[in-house]
Coordinates of C-alpha atoms in Angstrom, one line a residue:
M1 CA 22.8 -18.0 -2.7
T2 CA 21.8 -19.7 0.5
A3 CA 23.5 -22.9 -0.7
L4 CA 26.8 -21.0 -1.3
E5 CA 26.7 -19.4 2.2
L6 CA 26.2 -22.9 3.7
V7 CA 29.1 -24.3 1.7
S8 CA 31.6 -21.7 2.9
P9 CA 31.8 -23.0 6.6
Y10 CA 32.6 -26.5 5.2
I11 CA 35.4 -25.2 3.1
L12 CA 36.7 -23.3 6.1
K13 CA 36.7 -26.6 8.0
L14 CA 38.8 -28.3 5.3
I15 CA 41.3 -25.4 5.5
V16 CA 41.5 -25.8 9.2
D17 CA 42.0 -29.5 8.8
Q18 CA 44.9 -29.0 6.5
I19 CA 46.5 -26.6 8.9
E20 CA 46.0 -29.0 11.8
I21 CA 47.5 -31.9 9.8
Q22 CA 50.6 -29.7 9.0
I23 CA 51.0 -28.7 12.7
K24 CA 50.6 -32.3 14.0
T25 CA 52.3 -34.4 11.3
G26 CA 53.9 -32.0 8.9
N27 CA 52.1 -33.7 6.0
G28 CA 49.8 -30.8 5.0
N29 CA 49.4 -30.0 1.4
I30 CA 50.1 -26.3 0.6
Q31 CA 48.5 -26.7 -2.9
T32 CA 45.4 -28.1 -1.4
L33 CA 45.3 -25.2 1.1
Y34 CA 45.6 -22.6 -1.7
S35 CA 43.0 -24.4 -3.8
L36 CA 40.6 -24.3 -0.8
I37 CA 41.2 -20.7 -0.2
A38 CA 40.6 -20.0 -3.9
L39 CA 37.4 -22.0 -3.8
M40 CA 36.2 -20.1 -0.7
F41 CA 36.9 -16.8 -2.5
G42 CA 35.0 -18.1 -5.6
T43 CA 31.9 -19.1 -3.6
S44 CA 32.0 -15.6 -1.9
I45 CA 32.1 -13.9 -5.3
L46 CA 29.2 -16.1 -6.6
A47 CA 27.2 -15.4 -3.5
I48 CA 27.7 -11.6 -4.0
T49 CA 26.6 -12.1 -7.7
F50 CA 23.5 -14.1 -6.8
E51 CA 22.6 -11.5 -4.2
A52 CA 22.8 -8.7 -6.7
V53 CA 20.6 -10.7 -9.1
N54 CA 18.2 -11.6 -6.4
Q55 CA 17.9 -8.0 -5.3
R56 CA 17.2 -6.9 -8.9
I57 CA 14.5 -9.5 -9.2
G58 CA 13.0 -8.3 -6.0
D59 CA 13.0 -4.7 -7.2
Y60 CA 11.5 -5.7 -10.5
T61 CA 8.7 -7.7 -8.7
T62 CA 8.1 -5.0 -6.1
A63 CA 7.7 -2.2 -8.7
R64 CA 5.1 -4.2 -10.6
M65 CA 3.3 -5.3 -7.5
G66 CA 3.0 -1.6 -6.5
K67 CA 1.6 -0.9 -10.0
F68 CA -0.9 -3.8 -9.7
L69 CA -2.1 -2.8 -6.2
T70 CA -2.5 0.9 -7.2
E71 CA -4.4 0.0 -10.4
N72 CA -6.7 -2.4 -8.5
F73 CA -7.5 0.2 -5.8
Y74 CA -7.9 3.0 -8.3
Q75 CA -10.2 0.9 -10.5
K76 CA -12.3 -0.1 -7.4
I77 CA -12.7 3.6 -6.4
F78 CA -14.2 4.4 -9.8
T79 CA -16.9 1.6 -9.4
L80 CA -18.0 2.6 -5.8
P81 CA -21.3 4.3 -5.2
Q82 CA -21.3 8.1 -4.6
K83 CA -22.5 7.5 -1.0
Y84 CA -19.1 6.0 -0.1
F85 CA -17.4 9.3 -1.0
D86 CA -20.0 11.3 0.8
S87 CA -18.9 9.6 4.0
Q88 CA -15.1 9.7 3.5
I89 CA -12.4 12.3 3.5
S90 CA -10.3 12.2 0.4
G91 CA -7.0 12.5 2.4
T92 CA -8.0 9.4 4.4
I93 CA -8.6 7.4 1.2
I94 CA -5.2 8.4 -0.2
N95 CA -3.4 7.7 3.0
L96 CA -4.8 4.2 3.4
L97 CA -4.0 3.5 -0.3
G98 CA -0.3 4.5 0.3
R99 CA 0.0 2.6 3.6
G100 CA -1.7 -0.5 2.2
I101 CA 0.6 -0.7 -0.8
V102 CA 3.8 -0.1 1.2
S103 CA 2.8 -2.7 3.8
L104 CA 2.1 -5.3 1.1
Q105 CA 5.2 -4.5 -0.8
D106 CA 7.3 -4.9 2.3
F107 CA 5.7 -8.2 3.1
L108 CA 6.1 -9.6 -0.3
G109 CA 9.8 -8.5 -0.4
A110 CA 10.3 -10.3 3.0
A111 CA 8.5 -13.4 1.8
T112 CA 10.7 -13.8 -1.3
N113 CA 14.0 -12.8 0.3
F114 CA 13.6 -14.6 3.7
I115 CA 11.0 -17.3 3.9
V116 CA 12.4 -19.9 1.5
P117 CA 16.1 -19.2 2.3
A118 CA 15.4 -19.4 6.0
F119 CA 13.6 -22.7 5.6
I120 CA 16.4 -24.2 3.5
R121 CA 19.1 -22.9 5.8
S122 CA 17.4 -24.4 8.9
I123 CA 17.0 -27.9 7.4
F124 CA 20.5 -28.1 6.1
I125 CA 22.1 -26.9 9.4
F126 CA 20.1 -29.3 11.5
I127 CA 21.1 -32.2 9.1
V128 CA 24.8 -31.3 9.4
L129 CA 24.7 -30.8 13.2
G130 CA 22.8 -34.0 13.6
F131 CA 25.5 -35.8 11.6
Y132 CA 28.2 -34.7 14.0
S133 CA 26.2 -34.6 17.2
P134 CA 22.4 -35.4 17.7
L135 CA 22.6 -33.7 21.1
V136 CA 23.9 -30.4 19.6
A137 CA 21.2 -30.6 16.9
F138 CA 18.5 -31.2 19.4
L139 CA 19.6 -28.4 21.7
S140 CA 19.9 -26.0 18.8
F141 CA 16.4 -26.9 17.6
L142 CA 14.9 -26.1 21.0
A143 CA 15.6 -22.4 20.4
F144 CA 13.2 -22.3 17.4
P145 CA 9.8 -22.9 19.2
F146 CA 10.7 -20.5 22.0
Y147 CA 11.9 -17.7 19.8
I148 CA 9.0 -18.0 17.4
Y149 CA 6.4 -18.1 20.2
V150 CA 7.8 -15.0 21.8
S151 CA 7.9 -13.3 18.4
H152 CA 4.3 -14.2 17.8
I153 CA 3.2 -12.6 21.0
S154 CA 5.3 -9.5 20.3
T155 CA 4.0 -9.0 16.8
K156 CA 0.4 -9.7 17.8
K157 CA 0.5 -7.0 20.5
W158 CA 2.3 -4.6 18.1
A159 CA -0.4 -5.1 15.4
E160 CA -3.3 -4.5 17.8
R161 CA -1.9 -1.0 18.7
Q162 CA -0.8 -0.3 15.1
I163 CA -4.5 -0.5 13.9
K164 CA -5.4 2.2 16.4
K165 CA -2.4 4.3 15.3
N166 CA -3.4 3.9 11.6
E167 CA -7.0 5.2 12.4
I168 CA -5.5 8.3 14.1
E169 CA -3.1 8.8 11.2
D170 CA -5.9 8.5 8.6
T171 CA -8.0 11.1 10.4
T172 CA -5.0 13.4 10.8
R173 CA -3.8 13.2 7.2
G174 CA -7.3 13.7 6.0
R175 CA -7.7 16.8 8.1
I176 CA -4.3 18.2 6.9
Q177 CA -5.4 17.7 3.3
E178 CA -8.7 19.5 4.0
V179 CA -6.8 22.4 5.6
I180 CA -4.4 22.7 2.7
S181 CA -7.2 22.6 0.2
N182 CA -9.0 25.4 2.2
I183 CA -6.0 27.3 3.3
R184 CA -7.5 30.7 2.3
L185 CA -10.5 30.0 4.4
V186 CA -8.3 28.9 7.4
K187 CA -6.2 32.1 7.1
S188 CA -9.2 34.4 6.6
F189 CA -10.7 33.2 9.9
N190 CA -7.3 33.1 11.7
T191 CA -7.8 29.5 12.8
Q192 CA -4.3 28.4 12.0
K193 CA -3.6 27.8 15.7
T194 CA -6.8 25.8 16.2
E195 CA -6.0 23.6 13.2
W196 CA -2.4 23.1 14.5
K197 CA -3.6 22.2 17.9
L198 CA -6.1 19.7 16.6
V199 CA -3.4 17.9 14.6
S200 CA -0.9 18.2 17.5
E201 CA -3.4 16.5 19.9
K202 CA -4.0 13.7 17.5
M203 CA -0.3 13.1 17.0
G204 CA 0.1 13.2 20.8
E205 CA -2.4 10.3 21.1
S206 CA -0.4 8.4 18.4
V207 CA 2.8 9.0 20.3
K208 CA 1.3 7.6 23.5
I209 CA 0.2 4.5 21.7
Y210 CA 3.6 4.1 20.1
D211 CA 5.4 4.5 23.5
R212 CA 3.4 1.5 24.9
Q213 CA 3.8 -0.4 21.7
S214 CA 7.6 0.1 21.7
F215 CA 8.0 -0.6 25.4
L216 CA 6.3 -4.0 25.2
Y217 CA 8.1 -4.9 22.0
Q218 CA 11.5 -4.1 23.5
V219 CA 10.8 -6.1 26.6
L220 CA 9.7 -9.2 24.6
N221 CA 12.6 -8.7 22.2
F222 CA 15.0 -8.8 25.2
V223 CA 13.3 -11.9 26.5
R224 CA 13.6 -13.8 23.3
N225 CA 17.2 -12.7 22.6
F226 CA 18.2 -13.5 26.2
G227 CA 16.7 -16.9 25.9
L228 CA 18.5 -17.4 22.6
E229 CA 21.9 -16.5 24.1
I230 CA 21.4 -18.9 26.9
G231 CA 20.6 -21.7 24.4
V232 CA 23.7 -20.8 22.4
V233 CA 26.0 -20.8 25.4
V234 CA 24.7 -24.3 26.4
V235 CA 25.3 -25.6 22.9
M236 CA 28.8 -24.0 22.8
V237 CA 29.7 -25.6 26.2
V238 CA 28.8 -29.0 24.7
V239 CA 30.8 -28.3 21.5
F240 CA 33.9 -27.0 23.4
R241 CA 33.8 -30.0 25.8
N242 CA 33.5 -32.5 23.0
T243 CA 36.5 -30.8 21.2
F244 CA 38.5 -30.7 24.5
I245 CA 38.1 -34.5 25.0
G246 CA 38.8 -35.3 21.4
I247 CA 35.3 -36.2 20.1
F248 CA 35.5 -33.2 17.6
S249 CA 38.5 -32.1 15.6
I250 CA 39.4 -28.5 15.5
G251 CA 38.0 -28.3 12.0
E252 CA 34.7 -29.9 13.0
M253 CA 34.5 -27.5 16.0
V254 CA 35.0 -24.5 13.6
L255 CA 32.3 -25.9 11.2
I256 CA 29.8 -26.4 14.0
L257 CA 30.4 -23.0 15.5
Q258 CA 30.0 -21.4 12.0
Y259 CA 26.6 -23.1 11.6
L260 CA 25.6 -22.2 15.2
N261 CA 26.3 -18.6 14.2
Q262 CA 24.3 -19.0 11.0
I263 CA 21.4 -20.6 12.9
R264 CA 20.6 -17.1 14.3
R265 CA 19.8 -15.9 10.8
P266 CA 16.8 -18.2 10.2
L267 CA 15.5 -17.3 13.7
F268 CA 15.9 -13.6 13.0
A269 CA 14.3 -14.1 9.5
M270 CA 11.3 -15.9 11.0
S271 CA 10.8 -13.2 13.5
F272 CA 11.2 -10.6 10.8
I273 CA 8.6 -12.5 8.7
L274 CA 6.1 -12.6 11.6
E275 CA 6.6 -8.9 12.1
R276 CA 6.0 -8.2 8.4
I277 CA 2.9 -10.4 8.4
K278 CA 1.3 -8.4 11.2
Q279 CA 2.4 -5.1 9.8
A280 CA 1.0 -6.0 6.5
E281 CA -2.2 -7.2 8.1
A282 CA -2.6 -4.0 10.1
G283 CA -1.4 -1.7 7.3
S284 CA -3.5 -3.2 4.5
K285 CA -6.7 -3.8 6.5
S286 CA -8.4 -0.7 5.3
Y287 CA -7.0 -1.3 1.8
F288 CA -8.7 -4.6 1.5
D289 CA -11.8 -3.3 3.2
V290 CA -12.2 -0.9 0.3
L291 CA -11.6 -3.7 -2.2
A292 CA -14.3 -5.8 -0.5
L293 CA -17.0 -3.0 -0.9
E294 CA -19.7 -3.8 -3.4
S295 CA -19.3 -2.1 -6.8
T296 CA -22.3 -0.4 -8.2
E297 CA -20.7 0.8 -11.5
T298 CA -18.4 -0.7 -14.1
M299 CA -15.3 0.9 -15.5
P300 CA -16.0 2.4 -19.0
Q301 CA -13.8 0.5 -21.5
K302 CA -14.0 3.1 -24.2
V303 CA -15.8 6.4 -25.0
R304 CA -19.2 5.6 -26.4
K305 CA -21.2 7.7 -28.8
P306 CA -24.5 8.9 -27.4
A307 CA -27.3 6.4 -28.1
F308 CA -29.9 9.2 -28.6
D309 CA -29.5 12.2 -30.9
H310 CA -32.0 14.3 -29.0
P311 CA -32.3 12.9 -25.4
S312 CA -35.2 13.7 -23.2
I313 CA -35.6 12.8 -19.5
S314 CA -38.7 12.0 -17.5
F315 CA -39.4 11.4 -13.8
S316 CA -42.3 9.3 -12.8
H317 CA -43.4 9.4 -9.1
V318 CA -39.7 9.6 -8.0
S319 CA -38.8 9.6 -4.3
F320 CA -35.4 9.6 -2.7
E321 CA -33.8 9.7 0.7
Y322 CA -30.2 9.7 1.7
Q323 CA -29.1 6.9 4.0
G324 CA -29.9 7.6 7.6
S325 CA -31.8 10.9 6.8
E326 CA -35.3 12.1 6.0
R327 CA -36.9 11.8 2.6
V328 CA -35.6 14.6 0.3
L329 CA -37.8 14.0 -2.7
K330 CA -41.4 12.6 -2.6
D331 CA -43.5 11.6 -5.6
I332 CA -41.8 13.8 -8.2
T333 CA -43.1 13.7 -11.7
F334 CA -42.0 15.9 -14.6
E335 CA -40.4 15.8 -18.1
L336 CA -37.3 17.5 -19.6
P337 CA -38.2 17.5 -23.3
K338 CA -35.5 18.0 -26.0
N339 CA -34.4 21.4 -27.0
E340 CA -36.0 23.1 -24.0
T341 CA -34.6 25.0 -21.1
V342 CA -35.9 24.1 -17.6
A343 CA -35.0 25.8 -14.4
L344 CA -35.3 24.2 -10.9
V345 CA -36.4 26.7 -8.3
G346 CA -36.5 26.1 -4.6
H347 CA -35.2 27.0 -1.2
S348 CA -31.9 25.6 0.1
G349 CA -32.3 22.0 0.8
A350 CA -35.4 21.6 -1.3
G351 CA -33.7 18.9 -3.4
K352 CA -32.4 20.7 -6.5
T353 CA -28.9 19.2 -6.3
T354 CA -30.4 15.8 -5.5
L355 CA -32.4 15.9 -8.7
I356 CA -29.2 16.6 -10.7
N357 CA -27.5 13.7 -8.9
L358 CA -30.3 11.4 -9.9
I359 CA -30.3 12.5 -13.5
L360 CA -26.5 11.7 -13.6
K361 CA -27.2 8.4 -11.9
F362 CA -24.9 9.2 -9.0
Y363 CA -27.8 7.7 -6.9
D364 CA -30.7 5.4 -7.6
P365 CA -34.2 6.6 -6.6
T366 CA -35.7 4.9 -3.6
G367 CA -39.1 5.0 -5.4
G368 CA -40.5 5.6 -8.9
T369 CA -38.6 5.5 -12.2
I370 CA -36.4 7.8 -14.3
S371 CA -36.3 7.3 -18.0
M372 CA -34.3 8.7 -21.0
N373 CA -36.2 8.7 -24.3
G374 CA -38.6 6.2 -22.7
K375 CA -35.9 3.8 -21.6
E376 CA -35.8 3.3 -17.9
Y377 CA -32.5 4.0 -16.1
P378 CA -31.9 0.5 -14.7
K379 CA -31.7 -0.7 -18.3
L380 CA -29.0 2.0 -19.1
S381 CA -25.5 1.8 -17.8
H382 CA -23.9 4.8 -16.0
Q383 CA -21.8 5.5 -19.0
D384 CA -24.8 5.4 -21.3
V385 CA -26.6 8.0 -19.2
R386 CA -23.7 10.3 -18.7
S387 CA -22.6 10.3 -22.3
H388 CA -25.7 12.4 -23.0
I389 CA -25.2 15.0 -20.3
S390 CA -22.8 18.0 -20.0
L391 CA -22.5 19.3 -16.5
V392 CA -21.4 22.7 -15.1
F393 CA -20.8 22.5 -11.4
Q394 CA -21.8 25.2 -8.9
E395 CA -18.3 25.0 -7.5
H396 CA -15.3 25.0 -9.9
E397 CA -14.0 21.5 -10.3
L398 CA -10.6 21.7 -12.0
F399 CA -7.4 19.7 -12.3
S400 CA -3.9 21.2 -11.8
T401 CA -3.0 20.7 -15.4
T402 CA -3.3 23.0 -18.4
I403 CA -6.2 25.0 -19.6
F404 CA -6.3 22.9 -22.7
D405 CA -6.5 19.6 -20.7
N406 CA -9.3 21.0 -18.5
V407 CA -11.4 22.2 -21.4
A408 CA -10.9 19.0 -23.3
Y409 CA -11.4 16.7 -20.3
G410 CA -14.7 15.3 -21.6
K411 CA -13.3 14.8 -25.1
P412 CA -9.7 13.7 -24.8
N413 CA -9.2 13.8 -28.6
A414 CA -10.4 17.3 -29.0
T415 CA -8.5 19.5 -31.4
E416 CA -7.1 22.9 -30.6
S417 CA -9.7 24.6 -32.7
E418 CA -12.5 22.8 -30.8
V419 CA -11.0 23.9 -27.5
K420 CA -10.8 27.5 -28.7
Q421 CA -14.3 27.4 -29.9
A422 CA -15.5 26.1 -26.5
L423 CA -13.6 28.9 -24.8
K424 CA -15.2 31.5 -27.0
Q425 CA -18.7 30.1 -26.3
A426 CA -17.9 30.4 -22.6
N427 CA -16.6 34.0 -23.0
A428 CA -13.2 32.8 -21.7
Y429 CA -11.1 33.0 -24.9
E430 CA -9.8 36.5 -24.5
F431 CA -8.4 36.2 -20.9
V432 CA -6.9 32.8 -21.7
M433 CA -5.0 34.2 -24.7
K434 CA -3.4 36.8 -22.4
F435 CA -1.6 34.1 -20.4
P436 CA 2.1 33.7 -21.3
T437 CA 1.6 30.1 -22.5
K438 CA -2.1 30.5 -23.5
L439 CA -3.8 27.1 -23.7
Q440 CA -0.8 25.4 -22.1
E441 CA -1.0 27.6 -19.0
K442 CA -1.0 25.5 -15.8
I443 CA -3.8 26.6 -13.5
G444 CA -2.7 25.0 -10.2
E445 CA -4.7 22.9 -7.8
L446 CA -8.4 23.5 -8.2
G447 CA -7.6 26.4 -10.5
V448 CA -5.9 28.4 -7.7
R449 CA -3.9 30.5 -10.2
L450 CA -7.2 31.8 -11.8
S451 CA -9.4 34.5 -10.4
G452 CA -12.8 33.6 -9.1
G453 CA -14.5 35.0 -12.2
Q454 CA -12.1 33.3 -14.6

């Protein structure tokens, strides 16, 4: 496509040459003129066709790149330790995922659509200009280092402030998601105005950063464009003078002016690429920070059958402390034999939930050992341990899908009769069957369409 766009000015030169010959000598060839016009039209149609194909390829690549980036991030999230989620807000994680993917997609799109074409266009134009006038080629080239240098400063300053804006945005989006998830709590305490003010203040900080960011960018943008226009005027003076004294023909002047006009496109493209690089760097920083975190688990490849028919768990001198806090458990030793019921009793903060987290291998003990049927936990994968355990949370943890999907979550291939049997065992079958769509009833986010008891 770039080659076709570069050929069009030369065809236009030939057309002008034919007209000039006809005006000066009367020996112009009308058939040649028509042929050149048809050729120029044909190259334009081809350029449009190639552009459509190129855009389709770009869309194809971008869509798959988005899929790849999302899958990588999502897979990484599943392998991170529980302590990472204890220190993060879910809305923040989702926001940095979205921003990172968009930034990288924009950069890759710019790279494929602009970098190579801009490079080819620049080389070809300088060769042609150098053929007709080394001075014109040299003066045109001088615009490149100046324009790129100013663009580099502009994008660097922009990115520095963008990182600060992103941090504010992550915090704000995370808070908004928390508020929406706890909207009944917010309304019951009449704190809507407080929450609104908090977000408003954060967005005000972001706007102030953007104002400084935009002002500096526009100043530097004016400087580089003003410098470019001065350079173009100087080159045009040389071209017009050489045409006036007969060094260039009218056709050659038209050709050179066409290429001078096109030389702006590589400059704009290079500036655009620099901007996209910095935007991608700032926008995807948190994304890659997450990917760089150390994984403590592996992604289960398939559902495994429990290794033990009757699992038992034993703690031997187990101690545990959360990062940066006092010890929660100290020298705990006990057994959970098969087919027995054990209750953990203690005041709030005594470590009951921590014990469950250790049993599920959400955390590793800081001292002592935990074993299942005599096999120590370090020798068992996270999937091996959890395949033997069913967990009912203190808070309801539900997905916004159907009742069937939620009940069968731990067994994706469960039959309808198995789901109904589970509901009967949980004394939930009767009220579920009263819903209009029964097992296929959608329960809303976190089961909001169900009562507390349900």
